[in-house]
Coordinates of C-alpha atoms in Angstrom, one line a residue:
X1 CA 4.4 29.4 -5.3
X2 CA 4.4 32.1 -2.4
X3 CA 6.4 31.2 0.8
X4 CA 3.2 30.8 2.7
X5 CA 2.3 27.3 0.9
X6 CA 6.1 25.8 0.7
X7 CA 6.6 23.1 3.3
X8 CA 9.5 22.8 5.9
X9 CA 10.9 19.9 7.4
X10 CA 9.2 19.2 9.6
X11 CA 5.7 19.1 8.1
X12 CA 7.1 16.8 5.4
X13 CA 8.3 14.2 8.1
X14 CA 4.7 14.3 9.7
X15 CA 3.3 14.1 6.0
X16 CA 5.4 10.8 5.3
X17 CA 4.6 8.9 8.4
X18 CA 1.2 9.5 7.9
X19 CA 1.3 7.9 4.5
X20 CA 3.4 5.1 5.7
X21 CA 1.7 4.4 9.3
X22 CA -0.6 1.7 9.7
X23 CA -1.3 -0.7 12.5
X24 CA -2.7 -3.3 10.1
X25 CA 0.7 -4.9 9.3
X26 CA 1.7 -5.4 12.7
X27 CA 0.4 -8.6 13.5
X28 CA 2.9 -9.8 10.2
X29 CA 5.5 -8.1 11.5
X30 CA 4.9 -9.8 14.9
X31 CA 4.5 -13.3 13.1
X32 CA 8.0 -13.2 12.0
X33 CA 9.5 -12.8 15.9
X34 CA 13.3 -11.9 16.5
X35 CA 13.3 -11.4 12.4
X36 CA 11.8 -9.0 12.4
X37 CA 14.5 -6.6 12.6
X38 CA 16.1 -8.3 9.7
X39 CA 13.0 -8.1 6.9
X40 CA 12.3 -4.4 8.5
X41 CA 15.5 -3.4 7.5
X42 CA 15.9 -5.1 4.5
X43 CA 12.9 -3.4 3.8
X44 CA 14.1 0.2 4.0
X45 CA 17.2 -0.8 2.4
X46 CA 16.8 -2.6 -0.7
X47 CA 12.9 -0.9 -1.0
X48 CA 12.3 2.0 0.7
X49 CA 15.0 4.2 0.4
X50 CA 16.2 3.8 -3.2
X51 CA 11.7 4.5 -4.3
X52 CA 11.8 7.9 -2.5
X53 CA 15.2 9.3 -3.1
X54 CA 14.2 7.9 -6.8
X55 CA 10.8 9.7 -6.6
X56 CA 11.9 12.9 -5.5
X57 CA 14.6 13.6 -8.2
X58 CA 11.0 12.4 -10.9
X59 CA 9.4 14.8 -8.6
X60 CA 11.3 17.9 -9.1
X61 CA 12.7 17.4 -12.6
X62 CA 8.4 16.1 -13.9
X63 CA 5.9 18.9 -12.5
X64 CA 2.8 17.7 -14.3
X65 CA 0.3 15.7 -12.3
X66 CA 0.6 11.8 -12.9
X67 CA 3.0 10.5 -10.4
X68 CA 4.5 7.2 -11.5
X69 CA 2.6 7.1 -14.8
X70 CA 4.3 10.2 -15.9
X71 CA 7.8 9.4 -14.5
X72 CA 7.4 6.2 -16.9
X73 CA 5.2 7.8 -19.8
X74 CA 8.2 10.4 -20.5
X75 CA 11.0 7.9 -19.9
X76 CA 9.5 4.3 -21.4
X77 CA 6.6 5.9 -24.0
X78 CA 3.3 5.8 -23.4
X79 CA 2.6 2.7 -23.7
X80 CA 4.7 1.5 -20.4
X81 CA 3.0 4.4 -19.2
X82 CA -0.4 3.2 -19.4
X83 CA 0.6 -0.1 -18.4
X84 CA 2.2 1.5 -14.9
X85 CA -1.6 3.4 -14.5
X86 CA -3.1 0.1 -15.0
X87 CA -1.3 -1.4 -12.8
X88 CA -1.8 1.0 -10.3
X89 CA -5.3 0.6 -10.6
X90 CA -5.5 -3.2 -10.9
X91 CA -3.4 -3.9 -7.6
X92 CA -6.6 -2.5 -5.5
X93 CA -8.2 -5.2 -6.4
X94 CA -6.7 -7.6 -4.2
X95 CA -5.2 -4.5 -2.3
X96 CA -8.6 -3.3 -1.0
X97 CA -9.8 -7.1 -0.4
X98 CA -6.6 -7.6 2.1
X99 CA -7.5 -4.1 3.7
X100 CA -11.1 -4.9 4.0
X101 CA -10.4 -8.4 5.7
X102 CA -9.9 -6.5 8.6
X103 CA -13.6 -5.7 9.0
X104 CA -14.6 -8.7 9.6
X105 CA -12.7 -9.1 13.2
X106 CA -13.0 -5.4 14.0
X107 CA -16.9 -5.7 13.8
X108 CA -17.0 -9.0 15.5
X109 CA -14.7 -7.6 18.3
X110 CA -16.8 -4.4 18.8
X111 CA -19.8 -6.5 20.1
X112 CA -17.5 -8.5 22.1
X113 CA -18.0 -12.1 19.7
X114 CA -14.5 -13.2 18.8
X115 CA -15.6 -16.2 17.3
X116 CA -17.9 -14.3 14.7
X117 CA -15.1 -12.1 13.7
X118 CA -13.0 -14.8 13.1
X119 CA -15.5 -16.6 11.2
X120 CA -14.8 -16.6 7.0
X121 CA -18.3 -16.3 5.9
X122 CA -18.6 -12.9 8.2
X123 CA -16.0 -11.9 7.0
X124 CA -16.7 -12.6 3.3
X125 CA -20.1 -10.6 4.0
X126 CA -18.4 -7.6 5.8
X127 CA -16.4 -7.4 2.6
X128 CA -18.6 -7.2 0.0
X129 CA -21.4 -5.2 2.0
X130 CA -19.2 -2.5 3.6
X131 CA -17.3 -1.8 0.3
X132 CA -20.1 -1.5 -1.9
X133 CA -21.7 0.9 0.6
X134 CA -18.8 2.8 0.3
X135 CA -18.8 2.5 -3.3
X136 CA -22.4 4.1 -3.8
X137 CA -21.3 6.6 -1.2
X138 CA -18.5 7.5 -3.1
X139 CA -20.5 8.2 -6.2
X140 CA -22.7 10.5 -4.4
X141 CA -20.3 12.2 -2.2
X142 CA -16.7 13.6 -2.0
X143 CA -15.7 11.3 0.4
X144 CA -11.7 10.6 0.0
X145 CA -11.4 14.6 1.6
X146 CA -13.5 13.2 4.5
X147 CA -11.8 10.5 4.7
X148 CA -8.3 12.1 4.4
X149 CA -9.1 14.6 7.5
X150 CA -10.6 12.1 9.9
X151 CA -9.4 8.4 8.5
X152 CA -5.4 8.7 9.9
X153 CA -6.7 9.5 12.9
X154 CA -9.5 6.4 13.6
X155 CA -7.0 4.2 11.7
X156 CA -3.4 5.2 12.2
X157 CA -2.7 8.1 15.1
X158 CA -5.2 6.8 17.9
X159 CA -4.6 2.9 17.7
X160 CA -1.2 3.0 17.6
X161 CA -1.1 4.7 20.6
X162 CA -3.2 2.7 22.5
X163 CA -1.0 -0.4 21.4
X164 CA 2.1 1.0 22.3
X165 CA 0.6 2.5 26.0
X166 CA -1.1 -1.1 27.0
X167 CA 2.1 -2.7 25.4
X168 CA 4.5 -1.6 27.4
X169 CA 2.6 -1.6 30.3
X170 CA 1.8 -5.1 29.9
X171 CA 5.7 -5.6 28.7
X172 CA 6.8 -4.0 32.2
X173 CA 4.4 -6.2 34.3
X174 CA 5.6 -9.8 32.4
X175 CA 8.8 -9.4 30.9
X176 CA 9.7 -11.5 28.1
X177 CA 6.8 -14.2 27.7
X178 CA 8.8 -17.6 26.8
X179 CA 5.4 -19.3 25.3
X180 CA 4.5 -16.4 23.5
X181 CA 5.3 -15.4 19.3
X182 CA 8.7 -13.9 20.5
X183 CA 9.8 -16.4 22.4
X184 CA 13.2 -16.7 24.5
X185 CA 16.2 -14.6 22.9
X186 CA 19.2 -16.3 21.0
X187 CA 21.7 -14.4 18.3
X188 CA 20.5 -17.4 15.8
X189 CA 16.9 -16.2 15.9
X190 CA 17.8 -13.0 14.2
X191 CA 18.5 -14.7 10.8
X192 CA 16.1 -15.2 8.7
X193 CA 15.3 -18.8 8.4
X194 CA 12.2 -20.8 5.4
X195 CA 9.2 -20.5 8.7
X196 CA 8.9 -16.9 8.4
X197 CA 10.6 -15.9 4.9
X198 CA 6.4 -16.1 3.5
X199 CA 6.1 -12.9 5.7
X200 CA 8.7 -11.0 3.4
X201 CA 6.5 -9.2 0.9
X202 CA 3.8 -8.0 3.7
X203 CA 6.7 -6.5 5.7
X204 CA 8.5 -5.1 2.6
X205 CA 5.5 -3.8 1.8
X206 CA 4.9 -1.7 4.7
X207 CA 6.0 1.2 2.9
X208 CA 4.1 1.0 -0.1
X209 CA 3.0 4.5 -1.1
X210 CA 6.2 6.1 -0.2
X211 CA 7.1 6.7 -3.3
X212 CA 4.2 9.2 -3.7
X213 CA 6.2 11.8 -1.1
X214 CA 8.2 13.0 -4.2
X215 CA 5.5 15.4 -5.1
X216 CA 5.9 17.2 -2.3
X217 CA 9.7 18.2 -3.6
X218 CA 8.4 21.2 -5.7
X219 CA 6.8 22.8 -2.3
X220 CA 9.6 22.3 -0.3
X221 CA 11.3 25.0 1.3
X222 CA 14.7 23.4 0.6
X223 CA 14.9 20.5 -1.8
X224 CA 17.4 18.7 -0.3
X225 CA 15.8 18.3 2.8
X226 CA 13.8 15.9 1.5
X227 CA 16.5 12.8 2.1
X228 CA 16.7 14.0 5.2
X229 CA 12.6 13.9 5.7
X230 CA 12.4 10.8 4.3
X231 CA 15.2 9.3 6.1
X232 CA 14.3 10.4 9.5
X233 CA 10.4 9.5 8.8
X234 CA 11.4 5.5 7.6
X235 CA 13.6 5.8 10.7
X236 CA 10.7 6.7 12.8
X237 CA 8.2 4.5 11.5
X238 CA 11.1 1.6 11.7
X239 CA 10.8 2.5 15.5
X240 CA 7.3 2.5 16.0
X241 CA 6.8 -0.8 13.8
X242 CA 9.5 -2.7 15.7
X243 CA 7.9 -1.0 19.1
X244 CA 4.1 -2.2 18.2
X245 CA 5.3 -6.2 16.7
X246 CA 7.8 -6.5 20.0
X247 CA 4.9 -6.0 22.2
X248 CA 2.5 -8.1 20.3
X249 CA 4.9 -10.5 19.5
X250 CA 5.6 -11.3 23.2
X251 CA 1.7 -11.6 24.2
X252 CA 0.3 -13.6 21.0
X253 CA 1.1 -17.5 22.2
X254 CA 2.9 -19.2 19.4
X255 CA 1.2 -20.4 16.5
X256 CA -2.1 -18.4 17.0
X257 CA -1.1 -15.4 15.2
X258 CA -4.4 -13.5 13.7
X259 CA -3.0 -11.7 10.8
X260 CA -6.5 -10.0 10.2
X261 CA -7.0 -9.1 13.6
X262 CA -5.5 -6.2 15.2
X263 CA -7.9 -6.4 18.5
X264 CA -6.5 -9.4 19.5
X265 CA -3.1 -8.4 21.9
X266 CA -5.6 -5.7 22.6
X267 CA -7.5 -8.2 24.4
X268 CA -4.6 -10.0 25.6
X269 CA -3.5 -7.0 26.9
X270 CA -6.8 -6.3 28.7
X271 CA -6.1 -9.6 30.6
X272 CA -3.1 -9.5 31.3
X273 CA -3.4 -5.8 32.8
X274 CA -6.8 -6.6 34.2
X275 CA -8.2 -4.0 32.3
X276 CA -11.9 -4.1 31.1
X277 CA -13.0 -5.7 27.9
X278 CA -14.9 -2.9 26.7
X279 CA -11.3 -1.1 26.1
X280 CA -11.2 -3.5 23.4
X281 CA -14.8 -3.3 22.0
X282 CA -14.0 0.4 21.6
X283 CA -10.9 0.0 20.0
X284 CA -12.0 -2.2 17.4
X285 CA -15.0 0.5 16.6
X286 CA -12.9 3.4 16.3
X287 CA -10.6 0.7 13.5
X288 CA -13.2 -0.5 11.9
X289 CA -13.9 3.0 11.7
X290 CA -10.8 4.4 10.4
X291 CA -10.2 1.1 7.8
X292 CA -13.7 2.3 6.7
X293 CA -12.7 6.1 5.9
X294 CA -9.7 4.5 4.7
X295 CA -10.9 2.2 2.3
X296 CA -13.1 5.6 0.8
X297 CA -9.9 7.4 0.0
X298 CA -8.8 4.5 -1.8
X299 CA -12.2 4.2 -3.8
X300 CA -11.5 7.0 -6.0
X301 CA -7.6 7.6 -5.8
X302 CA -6.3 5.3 -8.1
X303 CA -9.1 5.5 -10.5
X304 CA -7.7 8.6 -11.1
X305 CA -5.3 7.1 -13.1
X306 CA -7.5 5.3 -15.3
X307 CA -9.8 8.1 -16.1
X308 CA -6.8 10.3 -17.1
X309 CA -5.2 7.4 -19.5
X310 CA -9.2 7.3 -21.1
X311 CA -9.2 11.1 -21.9
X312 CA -6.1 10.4 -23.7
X313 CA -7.6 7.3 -25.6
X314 CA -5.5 4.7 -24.3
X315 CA -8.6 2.8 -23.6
X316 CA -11.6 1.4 -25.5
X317 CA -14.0 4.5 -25.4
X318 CA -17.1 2.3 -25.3
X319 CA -15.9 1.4 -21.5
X320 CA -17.4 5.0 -21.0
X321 CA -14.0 5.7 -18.3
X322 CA -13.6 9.2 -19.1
X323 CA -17.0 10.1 -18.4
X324 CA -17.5 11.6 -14.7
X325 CA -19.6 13.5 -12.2
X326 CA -19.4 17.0 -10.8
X327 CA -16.8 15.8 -8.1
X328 CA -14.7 14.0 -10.7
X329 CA -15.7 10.6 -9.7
X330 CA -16.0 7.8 -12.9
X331 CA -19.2 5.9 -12.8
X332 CA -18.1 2.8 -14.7
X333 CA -14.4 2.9 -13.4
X334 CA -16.0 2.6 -10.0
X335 CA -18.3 0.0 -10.3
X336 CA -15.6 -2.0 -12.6
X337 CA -13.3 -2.3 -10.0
X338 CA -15.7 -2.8 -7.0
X339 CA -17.3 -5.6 -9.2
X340 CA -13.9 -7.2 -9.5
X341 CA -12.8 -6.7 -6.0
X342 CA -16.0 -8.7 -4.9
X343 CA -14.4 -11.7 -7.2
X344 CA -11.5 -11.4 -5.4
X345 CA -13.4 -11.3 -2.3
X346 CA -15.0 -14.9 -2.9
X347 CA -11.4 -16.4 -2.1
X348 CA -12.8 -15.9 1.3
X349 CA -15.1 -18.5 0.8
X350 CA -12.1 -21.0 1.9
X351 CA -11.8 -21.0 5.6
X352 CA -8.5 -20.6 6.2
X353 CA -8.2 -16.6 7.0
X354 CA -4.2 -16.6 7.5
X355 CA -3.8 -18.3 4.4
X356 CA -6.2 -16.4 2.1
X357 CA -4.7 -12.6 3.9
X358 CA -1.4 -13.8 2.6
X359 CA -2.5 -14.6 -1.0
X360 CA -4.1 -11.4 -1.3
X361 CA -0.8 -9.7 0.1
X362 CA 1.1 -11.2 -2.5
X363 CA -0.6 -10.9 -5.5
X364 CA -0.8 -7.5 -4.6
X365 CA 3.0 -7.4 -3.9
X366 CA 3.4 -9.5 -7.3
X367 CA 1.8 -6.5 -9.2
X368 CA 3.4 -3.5 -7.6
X369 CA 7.1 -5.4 -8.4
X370 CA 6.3 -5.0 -12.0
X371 CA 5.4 -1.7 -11.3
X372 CA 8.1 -0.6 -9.5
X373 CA 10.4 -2.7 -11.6
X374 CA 8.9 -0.1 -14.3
X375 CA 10.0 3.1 -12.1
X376 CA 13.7 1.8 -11.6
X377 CA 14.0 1.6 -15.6
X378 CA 12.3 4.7 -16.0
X379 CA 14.7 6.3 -13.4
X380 CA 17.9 5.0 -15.2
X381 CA 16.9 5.5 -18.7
X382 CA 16.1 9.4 -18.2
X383 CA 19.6 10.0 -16.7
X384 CA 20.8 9.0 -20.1
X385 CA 17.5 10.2 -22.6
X386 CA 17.5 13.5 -20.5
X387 CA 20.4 14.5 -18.9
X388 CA 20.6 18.2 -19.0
X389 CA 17.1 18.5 -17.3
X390 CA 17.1 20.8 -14.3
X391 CA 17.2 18.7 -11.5
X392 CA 16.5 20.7 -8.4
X393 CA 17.0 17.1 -6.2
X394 CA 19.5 15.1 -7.6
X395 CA 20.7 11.4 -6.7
X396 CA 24.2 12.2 -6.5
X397 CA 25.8 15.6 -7.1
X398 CA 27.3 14.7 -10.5
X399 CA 27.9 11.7 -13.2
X400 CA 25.4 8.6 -12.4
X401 CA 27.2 6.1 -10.0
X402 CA 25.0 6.9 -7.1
X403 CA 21.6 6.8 -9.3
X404 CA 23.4 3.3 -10.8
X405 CA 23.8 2.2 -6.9
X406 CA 20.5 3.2 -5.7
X407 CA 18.9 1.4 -9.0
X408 CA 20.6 -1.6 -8.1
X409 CA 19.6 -2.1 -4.8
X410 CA 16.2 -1.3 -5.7
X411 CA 16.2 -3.8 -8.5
X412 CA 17.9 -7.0 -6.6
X413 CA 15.1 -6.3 -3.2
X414 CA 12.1 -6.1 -6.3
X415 CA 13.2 -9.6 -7.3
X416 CA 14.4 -10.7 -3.9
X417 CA 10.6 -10.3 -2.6
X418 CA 9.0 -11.7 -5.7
X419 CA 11.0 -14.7 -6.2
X420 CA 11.2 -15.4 -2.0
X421 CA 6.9 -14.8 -2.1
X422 CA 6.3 -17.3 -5.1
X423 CA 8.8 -19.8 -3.5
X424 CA 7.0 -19.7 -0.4
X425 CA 3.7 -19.7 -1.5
X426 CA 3.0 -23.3 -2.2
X427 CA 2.8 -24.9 -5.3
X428 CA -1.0 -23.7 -6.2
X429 CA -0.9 -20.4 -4.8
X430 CA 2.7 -19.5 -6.3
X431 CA 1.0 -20.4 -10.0
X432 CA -2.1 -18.6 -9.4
X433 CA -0.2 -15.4 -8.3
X434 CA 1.7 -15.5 -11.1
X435 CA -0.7 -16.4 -13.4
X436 CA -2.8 -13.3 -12.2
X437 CA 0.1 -11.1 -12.2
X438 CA 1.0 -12.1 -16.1
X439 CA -2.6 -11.8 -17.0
X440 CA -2.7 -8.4 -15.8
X441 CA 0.7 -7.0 -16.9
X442 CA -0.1 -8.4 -20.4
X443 CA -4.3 -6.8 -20.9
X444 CA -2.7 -3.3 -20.9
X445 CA -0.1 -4.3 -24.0
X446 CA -2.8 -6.0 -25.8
X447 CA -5.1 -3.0 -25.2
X448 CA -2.5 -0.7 -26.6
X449 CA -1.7 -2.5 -30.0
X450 CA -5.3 -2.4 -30.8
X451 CA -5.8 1.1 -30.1
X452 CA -7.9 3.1 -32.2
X453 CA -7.6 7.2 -33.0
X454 CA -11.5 7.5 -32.2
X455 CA -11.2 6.6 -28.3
X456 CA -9.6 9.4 -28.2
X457 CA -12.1 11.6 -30.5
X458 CA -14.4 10.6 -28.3
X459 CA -13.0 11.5 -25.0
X460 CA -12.3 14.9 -26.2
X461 CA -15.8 15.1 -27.5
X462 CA -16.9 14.4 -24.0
X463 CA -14.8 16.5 -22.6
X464 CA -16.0 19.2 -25.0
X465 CA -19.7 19.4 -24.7

């Protein structure tokens, strides 16, 4: 690769918080009040950290596209690594529904009508009609690069600045709000106590995706600059989280959190500042906008995964997965996973919009802890299976105490959060996420020991015409 295209420092930290920043998991982060310092650095501890260093030594030492399901496919077999792409395709299903929730209030908060944003059958509509636009969009038109160069900037760069600029303001002209999420301050209210522990996964899960920054370790200038990119990008984003949920935290009056609706310290910040409403009707747009472009990119990315596991016959070649359009986009991958999103999508029948945002959440979180569960083993094993592999990053200079340590913690915070969001789920929902998670896990395996050589006769035929 010529000098021209390797990246240096500091465009790997700006690639990182871009992945990672989001304004849609601030009003959970606000929820939990003074803890959230705690479950944010818990988060980067026991999470965070140990996926990326673990990802960039995959990274440098795997060069072939794939990501996780190659990292796991050469370390585990194939057949743990088609589970980890299914996995990484199943998980949008309640994924995109949680992302997509936001609509609902963003739209109603554009036209000034709280209320309708806040209703469930709105928002059940908004769901289903929005994504399947950009579903047949998608099918028709290479929208994850539009998305990629205008999305973070609707969605991530531009609200979070106006949160933090009317934040503080309105921070500076109340001081701490006793009545408000936050609260009055006392050294007790920093430890984590069984009100806010159901807010664990959503905050872990923050940084979900980080793990895809060990790709970037091959272009790097230096590859040992990327522990110092990733740690000073968690650090930032650690800031700015903290920052944004203060803020809301200390405007949002106790027990009226809106997880789903990131308008609404917007508003209270409008009042309090006696700023004009239509600061907030344009704010919610420009979201709605940018959760829109986002949600596109996310249409067709981890697809990917399943198209390339169906040219290699892992799947049932009558699902028709490895056939696709001039831009690379599969047809019946598409409209399989939009169809099952809408499913999902029906939980919002029930009325209760907190309660159904945190479902999805976790069942979402459920899946991606087998999955990364399947990335620590991976990691581990290969030290031993393949230990005189070049290396360009390395965990640790020598032997395999600081890959063992970095495993560990990454193992014990993967069971901390699933065990802490089934407990705290209730009865009903703690069976159902499990049950979902199990079922899911367990198709892939049963797909695998019926496999058949002509799937994969067929793909290539397909391939070949």
């Amino acid at each position: 690769m010529s000098s021209s295209n390797k990246i240096g420092l500091g465009t790997f930290i700006g690639i990182g918080m871009a992945m990672i920043a989001t304004v849609r998991s601030v009003p959970t982060l606000a929820a939990a009040s003074w803890q959230m310092f705690f479950y944010l650095i818990f988060a980067v501890i026991f999470f965070a950290l140990p996926v990326s260093i673990m990802s960039g030594e995959f990274s440098s030492m795997l060069h072939d596209a794939g990501g996780p399901q190659l990292w796991v496919r050469t370390s585990l077999g194939s057949k743990w690594g088609f589970t980890t792409a299914w996995l990484l395709w199943v998980q949008i299903f309640p994924g995109m529904v949680m992302v997509a929730s936001t609509l609902g209030p963003l739209l109603g908060n554009t036209i000034g009508n709280q209320v309708l944003g806040q209703n469930h059958w709105f928002t059940l509509a908004c769901i289903i009609i929005i994504y399947w636009i950009i579903t047949l969009l998608n099918l028709k038109f290479d929208m994850a690069k539009f998305a990629g160069n205008f999305g973070v900037w609707f969605g991530v760069y531009i609200p979070f600045a106006v949160m933090i600029v009317m934040g503080v303001a309105a921070l500076a002209k109340t001081g701490i709000n006793v009545n408000s999420v936050l609260g009055s301050f006392s050294a007790g209210k920093l430890i984590p106590d069984v009100s806010t522990l159901k807010y664990v996964a959503a905050i872990s899960f923050i940084f979900t995706g980080i793990e895809t920054l060990g790709v970037y370790v091959p272009r790097m200038k230096k590859s040992n600059d990327f522990v110092t990119g990733v740690i000073f990008a968690l650090v930032a984003m650690v800031i700015l989280n903290l920052l944004n949920a203060f803020i809301v935290a200390d405007v949002v009056p106790k027990g009226n959190t809106e997880l789903t609706n990131i308008t609404q310290p917007i508003i209270l910040f409008c009042k309090i500042l006696g700023w004009p409403l239509w600061i907030a009707n344009v704010f919610s747009l420009l979201a709605a906008v940018g959760v829109f472009l986002q949600l596109s990119g996310w249409v067709t990315g981890p697809s990917q995964s399943m198209i390339q596991v169906a040219r290699e016959g892992l799947v049932p070649s009558k699902w028709g997965f490895f056939k696709h359009n001039d831009i690379g986009v599969a047809k019946n991958v598409i409209l399989t996973q939009t169809t099952m999103i809408t499913l999902f999508a029906l939980m919002y029948a029930l009325p209760d919009i907190n309660s159904v945002f945190l479902m999805l959440t976790n069942t979402t979180t459920l899946l991606y802890c087998v999955l990364y569960f399947l990335i620590a083993i991976a990691f581990i094993r290969l030290r031993y299976t393949q230990p005189d592999t070049k290396r360009p990053y390395r965990v640790g200079k020598s032997g395999n105490a600081a890959a063992w340590i970095w495993t560990i913690l990454f193992i014990f915070g993967i069971f901390a959060i699933g065990i802490v969001t089934v407990a705290t789920a209730g009865t009903v929902n703690g069976i159902a996420m499990v049950v979902i998670t199990v079922v899911m896990t367990v198709i892939p395996l049963m797909i695998n020991s019926h496999k058949k050589d002509q799937w994969l006769k067929d793909a290539q035929a397909y391939e070949n015409k």
